Short mmCIF file of C-alpha atoms and ligand atoms in Angstrom, two decimals:
data_model
loop_
_atom_site.label_atom_id
_atom_site.label_comp_id
_atom_site.label_asym_id
_atom_site.label_seq_id
_atom_site.Cartn_x
_atom_site.Cartn_y
_atom_site.Cartn_z
CA MET I 2 0.38 -0.22 0.04
CA PRO I 3 2.28 2.73 -1.38
CA GLY I 4 1.81 6.42 0.90
CA LEU I 5 0.32 6.62 4.12
CA THR I 6 1.34 3.55 5.91
CA LEU I 7 2.12 2.08 9.79
CA GLY I 8 3.32 5.03 12.34
CA ASP I 9 2.51 7.60 10.04
CA THR I 10 0.41 10.25 11.29
CA VAL I 11 -3.37 11.23 9.46
CA PRO I 12 -3.15 14.72 7.48
CA ASN I 13 -5.65 17.16 8.92
CA LEU I 14 -8.10 17.15 6.62
CA ALA I 15 -11.33 19.41 6.01
CA VAL I 16 -13.80 16.59 5.46
CA ASP I 17 -17.64 16.98 4.95
CA THR I 18 -19.82 14.09 6.71
CA THR I 19 -23.39 13.05 7.54
CA HIS I 20 -23.16 15.29 10.33
CA GLY I 21 -21.17 18.18 9.12
CA LYS I 22 -18.42 19.92 8.52
CA MET I 23 -14.91 19.33 10.62
CA LYS I 24 -11.05 18.16 10.29
CA LEU I 25 -9.94 14.78 11.34
CA HIS I 26 -7.65 15.79 14.00
CA ASP I 27 -10.75 16.94 15.73
CA PHE I 28 -12.55 14.38 15.43
CA ILE I 29 -9.72 11.93 16.50
CA GLY I 30 -8.77 14.02 19.66
CA ASP I 31 -7.40 11.91 21.95
CA ALA I 32 -8.46 8.68 21.51
CA TRP I 33 -8.64 5.66 19.95
CA THR I 34 -10.03 5.99 16.03
CA ILE I 35 -11.37 3.42 13.72
CA LEU I 36 -11.73 4.47 10.35
CA PHE I 37 -13.16 2.65 7.43
CA SER I 38 -14.21 3.46 3.91
CA HIS I 39 -16.45 1.41 1.15
CA PRO I 40 -16.96 1.59 -2.18
CA GLY I 41 -20.19 3.20 -3.10
CA ASP I 42 -23.39 3.57 -1.22
CA PHE I 43 -26.50 1.08 -1.58
CA THR I 44 -24.18 -2.21 -2.99
CA PRO I 45 -24.69 -5.17 -0.72
CA VAL I 46 -21.45 -6.40 0.71
CA CYS I 47 -21.23 -2.70 1.71
CA THR I 48 -24.55 -2.31 3.47
CA THR I 49 -23.48 -5.35 5.38
CA GLU I 50 -20.70 -3.94 6.75
CA LEU I 51 -22.04 -0.65 7.78
CA GLY I 52 -24.54 -2.85 9.37
CA LYS I 53 -22.86 -4.70 11.50
CA MET I 54 -20.07 -1.79 12.81
CA ALA I 55 -23.67 0.14 14.10
CA ALA I 56 -24.30 -3.09 15.70
CA TYR I 57 -20.43 -3.46 17.09
CA ALA I 58 -20.40 0.23 17.97
CA PRO I 59 -21.06 -0.35 21.58
CA GLU I 60 -18.00 -2.78 21.63
CA PHE I 61 -16.40 0.15 20.22
CA GLU I 62 -17.23 2.99 22.25
CA ARG I 63 -16.91 0.37 25.71
CA ARG I 64 -12.68 0.38 24.77
CA GLY I 65 -12.94 4.58 24.15
CA VAL I 66 -12.48 4.12 20.26
CA LYS I 67 -14.39 6.13 17.45
CA LEU I 68 -15.88 5.21 14.38
CA LEU I 69 -15.92 7.13 10.87
CA GLY I 70 -16.94 5.72 7.92
CA LEU I 71 -15.97 7.05 4.30
CA SER I 72 -18.17 6.37 1.10
CA CYS I 73 -17.31 8.39 -1.65
CA ASP I 74 -21.28 9.28 -2.48
CA ASP I 75 -22.63 12.82 -1.74
CA ILE I 76 -23.80 13.60 2.01
CA GLU I 77 -27.81 13.41 0.35
CA SER I 78 -27.11 9.51 -0.64
CA HIS I 79 -25.18 8.09 2.26
CA LYS I 80 -28.31 9.91 4.21
CA ALA I 81 -30.96 7.97 2.21
CA TRP I 82 -28.81 4.42 1.81
CA ILE I 83 -28.61 4.86 6.57
CA LYS I 84 -32.12 3.82 6.00
CA ASP I 85 -31.50 0.96 4.27
CA ILE I 86 -27.99 0.10 6.45
CA GLU I 87 -30.17 0.30 9.45
CA ALA I 88 -33.27 -1.62 8.34
CA PHE I 89 -30.69 -4.71 7.52
CA THR I 90 -29.69 -4.89 11.33
CA VAL I 91 -33.16 -6.01 11.90
CA LEU I 92 -32.86 -8.05 8.62
CA SER I 93 -29.48 -10.27 9.49
CA ASN I 94 -30.23 -10.39 13.52
CA LEU I 95 -33.88 -12.32 12.26
CA VAL I 96 -31.49 -14.54 10.49
CA HIS I 97 -28.60 -14.28 12.18
CA CYS I 98 -28.40 -14.41 15.85
CA ASP I 99 -24.88 -12.51 16.78
CA ARG I 100 -23.91 -12.38 19.99
CA ARG I 101 -22.46 -8.76 19.40
CA SER I 102 -24.94 -7.61 16.95
CA LYS I 103 -27.84 -5.28 18.68
CA PRO I 104 -30.96 -5.87 16.26
CA GLY I 105 -32.15 -2.33 15.06
CA ALA I 106 -28.66 -0.78 15.85
CA LYS I 107 -28.42 2.73 14.74
CA VAL I 108 -25.62 4.58 12.29
CA THR I 109 -24.34 7.01 14.96
CA TYR I 110 -21.30 7.10 13.57
CA GLN I 111 -20.39 10.00 11.02
CA ILE I 112 -19.71 9.16 7.17
CA ILE I 113 -17.32 10.56 5.43
CA ALA I 114 -18.84 11.98 1.72
CA ASP I 115 -16.22 12.54 -1.19
CA PRO I 116 -17.42 13.01 -4.60
CA ASN I 117 -14.28 14.27 -6.17
CA ARG I 118 -12.25 11.07 -4.50
CA GLU I 119 -9.59 13.79 -2.80
CA ILE I 120 -9.87 12.50 0.91
CA ILE I 121 -9.27 8.67 -0.66
CA ARG I 122 -6.06 9.70 -2.25
CA GLU I 123 -4.68 11.10 1.05
CA LEU I 124 -5.81 8.23 3.19
CA ASN I 125 -4.36 5.84 1.02
CA MET I 126 -7.93 4.23 0.06
CA VAL I 127 -8.32 3.55 -3.54
CA ASP I 128 -9.13 1.06 -5.29
CA ALA I 129 -6.64 0.77 -8.29
CA ASP I 130 -9.23 -2.33 -10.03
CA GLU I 131 -12.62 -0.73 -9.33
CA LYS I 132 -14.16 1.72 -10.79
CA ASP I 133 -17.28 3.58 -10.57
CA ALA I 134 -20.25 3.41 -13.32
CA SER I 135 -19.06 6.57 -14.38
CA GLY I 136 -15.58 5.71 -14.42
CA LYS I 137 -13.96 7.22 -11.32
CA GLU I 138 -11.71 5.76 -8.76
CA VAL I 139 -14.03 4.15 -5.84
CA PRO I 140 -12.59 3.27 -2.46
CA SER I 141 -10.93 -0.22 -1.41
CA ARG I 142 -11.57 -1.67 1.74
CA ALA I 143 -9.74 -0.05 4.03
CA LEU I 144 -10.04 0.16 7.77
CA HIS I 145 -7.46 1.97 9.77
CA ILE I 146 -6.86 2.13 13.39
CA VAL I 147 -5.42 5.25 14.35
CA GLY I 148 -3.66 5.77 17.64
CA PRO I 149 -4.37 8.59 20.03
CA ASP I 150 -1.48 10.37 18.98
CA LYS I 151 -3.13 10.36 15.38
CA LYS I 152 -0.79 8.01 13.96
CA ILE I 153 -1.50 4.53 12.17
CA LYS I 154 -1.38 1.69 14.52
CA LEU I 155 -2.85 -0.76 11.66
CA SER I 156 -4.80 -1.04 8.25
CA PHE I 157 -6.80 -3.45 6.52
CA LEU I 158 -7.17 -3.38 2.43
CA TYR I 159 -9.37 -5.70 1.45
CA PRO I 160 -10.61 -5.63 -1.72
CA ALA I 161 -14.41 -4.98 -3.06
CA SER I 162 -15.41 -8.94 -3.54
CA THR I 163 -14.64 -9.55 0.41
CA GLY I 164 -16.18 -8.31 3.52
CA ARG I 165 -14.09 -7.76 6.63
CA ASN I 166 -14.61 -9.37 9.49
CA MET I 167 -15.57 -7.51 12.46
CA ASP I 168 -14.77 -9.86 15.34
CA GLU I 169 -10.92 -9.43 13.61
CA VAL I 170 -11.33 -5.98 13.98
CA VAL I 171 -12.18 -5.64 17.32
CA ARG I 172 -9.57 -8.66 17.78
CA VAL I 173 -6.46 -6.28 16.59
CA LEU I 174 -8.22 -3.52 18.78
CA GLU I 175 -7.86 -5.68 21.64
CA SER I 176 -4.52 -6.41 21.06
CA LEU I 177 -3.08 -2.93 20.00
CA GLN I 178 -4.75 -1.77 23.43
CA ARG I 179 -2.71 -4.42 25.05
CA ALA I 180 0.81 -3.73 23.50
CA ALA I 181 -0.04 0.13 24.05
CA LYS I 182 -0.33 -0.24 27.71
CA HIS I 183 2.55 -2.51 27.95
CA LYS I 184 5.68 -3.87 26.86
CA ILE I 185 3.82 -7.20 24.93
CA ALA I 186 2.61 -8.68 21.95
CA THR I 187 -0.30 -11.24 20.88
CA PRO I 188 1.25 -14.10 19.17
CA CYS I 189 -1.26 -16.55 16.85
CA ASN I 190 -4.74 -16.69 16.54
CA TRP I 191 -4.50 -15.12 20.01
CA LYS I 192 -7.47 -13.59 21.25
CA PRO I 193 -8.20 -11.99 24.69
CA GLY I 194 -8.07 -14.16 28.11
CA ASP I 195 -5.15 -15.94 25.98
CA PRO I 196 -1.97 -15.46 27.33
CA VAL I 197 0.63 -12.99 25.55
CA VAL I 198 4.58 -12.72 24.83
CA ILE I 199 7.04 -10.66 26.48
CA SER I 200 8.29 -8.19 24.30
CA PRO I 201 12.57 -9.09 22.83
CA SER I 202 13.22 -5.77 24.11
CA VAL I 203 12.37 -6.85 27.43
CA SER I 204 15.34 -8.82 29.55
CA ASN I 205 14.29 -11.79 31.92
CA GLU I 206 15.40 -9.01 35.51
CA GLN I 207 12.92 -6.41 33.40
CA ALA I 208 10.22 -8.63 33.36
CA LYS I 209 9.88 -9.30 36.95
CA GLU I 210 9.72 -6.31 37.75
CA MET I 211 7.16 -5.53 35.45
CA PHE I 212 5.03 -8.37 35.80
CA PRO I 213 4.69 -9.66 39.19
CA GLN I 214 2.31 -11.81 38.04
CA GLY I 215 5.02 -13.70 36.48
CA PHE I 216 5.50 -15.70 33.38
CA LYS I 217 6.73 -19.04 31.77
CA THR I 218 9.37 -19.10 29.51
CA ALA I 219 9.13 -21.93 26.69
CA ASP I 220 12.06 -24.91 26.93
CA LEU I 221 13.29 -24.60 23.50
CA PRO I 222 16.22 -26.53 21.78
CA SER I 223 17.94 -23.46 21.25
CA LYS I 224 17.92 -22.81 24.73
CA LYS I 225 17.52 -19.54 24.07
CA ASP I 226 14.81 -17.88 26.57
CA TYR I 227 12.95 -15.45 24.06
CA LEU I 228 9.30 -17.13 24.17
CA ARG I 229 8.38 -16.15 27.11
CA PHE I 230 4.48 -15.89 27.83
CA THR I 231 2.32 -13.69 30.91
CA HIS I 232 -1.42 -12.69 31.10
CA VAL I 233 -2.28 -9.09 30.83
CA ASP I 234 -5.98 -7.76 30.67
C1 BEZ G 319 -20.25 -4.15 -2.79
O1 BEZ G 319 -20.42 -4.07 -1.49
O2 BEZ G 319 -20.87 -5.32 -2.44
C2 BEZ G 319 -19.85 -3.87 -3.55
C3 BEZ G 319 -19.08 -2.36 -3.82
C4 BEZ G 319 -18.15 -2.75 -4.81
C5 BEZ G 319 -18.30 -3.41 -5.65
C6 BEZ G 319 -18.16 -4.83 -5.48
C7 BEZ G 319 -19.38 -4.82 -4.89
#
């Protein structure tokens, strides 16, 4: 993904959203923010994604995270589309009983409009392979998780054909928030409640102080002590 990437500061763009005009840095403030884009309004996969994001909004709020959507169409189109998205959150819950989903969830997060495609270029969200009916660029399914320092901590980049998994968004957020608080990383297939690994930069002496709950070192053939597990909240 050329352009904006991990560690970069999100540009302080002026944007027009379903809730009015604002600057991105004012919106982010000092909170974690999920900025997610969609190829277009009134399209099937996007409708399911925005509906699921609405249903998961309490999960993100509980973790101190703000949500900000983006689709290229204009504000009037977004407002009309939101009615479909909200209706779909009711319909989909009748079919899939999802523990995290609140039936009838409202789209309370803002959605940016970008009819001139200026914002998606700045935010590295352009899909090189997709065009709309008039031949204009459209966004990929990009998702940036931005830290309280306004820097990109994680990015997903999916094509139009593949909807994102919101459980995975919650999972990686849990990982990022723990790694921001403790000198740890989360191993393969980690989920909240599983052990985490202590960062290689932490010596065993430091680890004893940092993790008074203790840690276990894997006994490996190399006898190197780099794989140390502990628990953190
Ligand atoms: C969709 O949301 O379903 C979609 C949007 C653009 C291209 C293909 C699929």
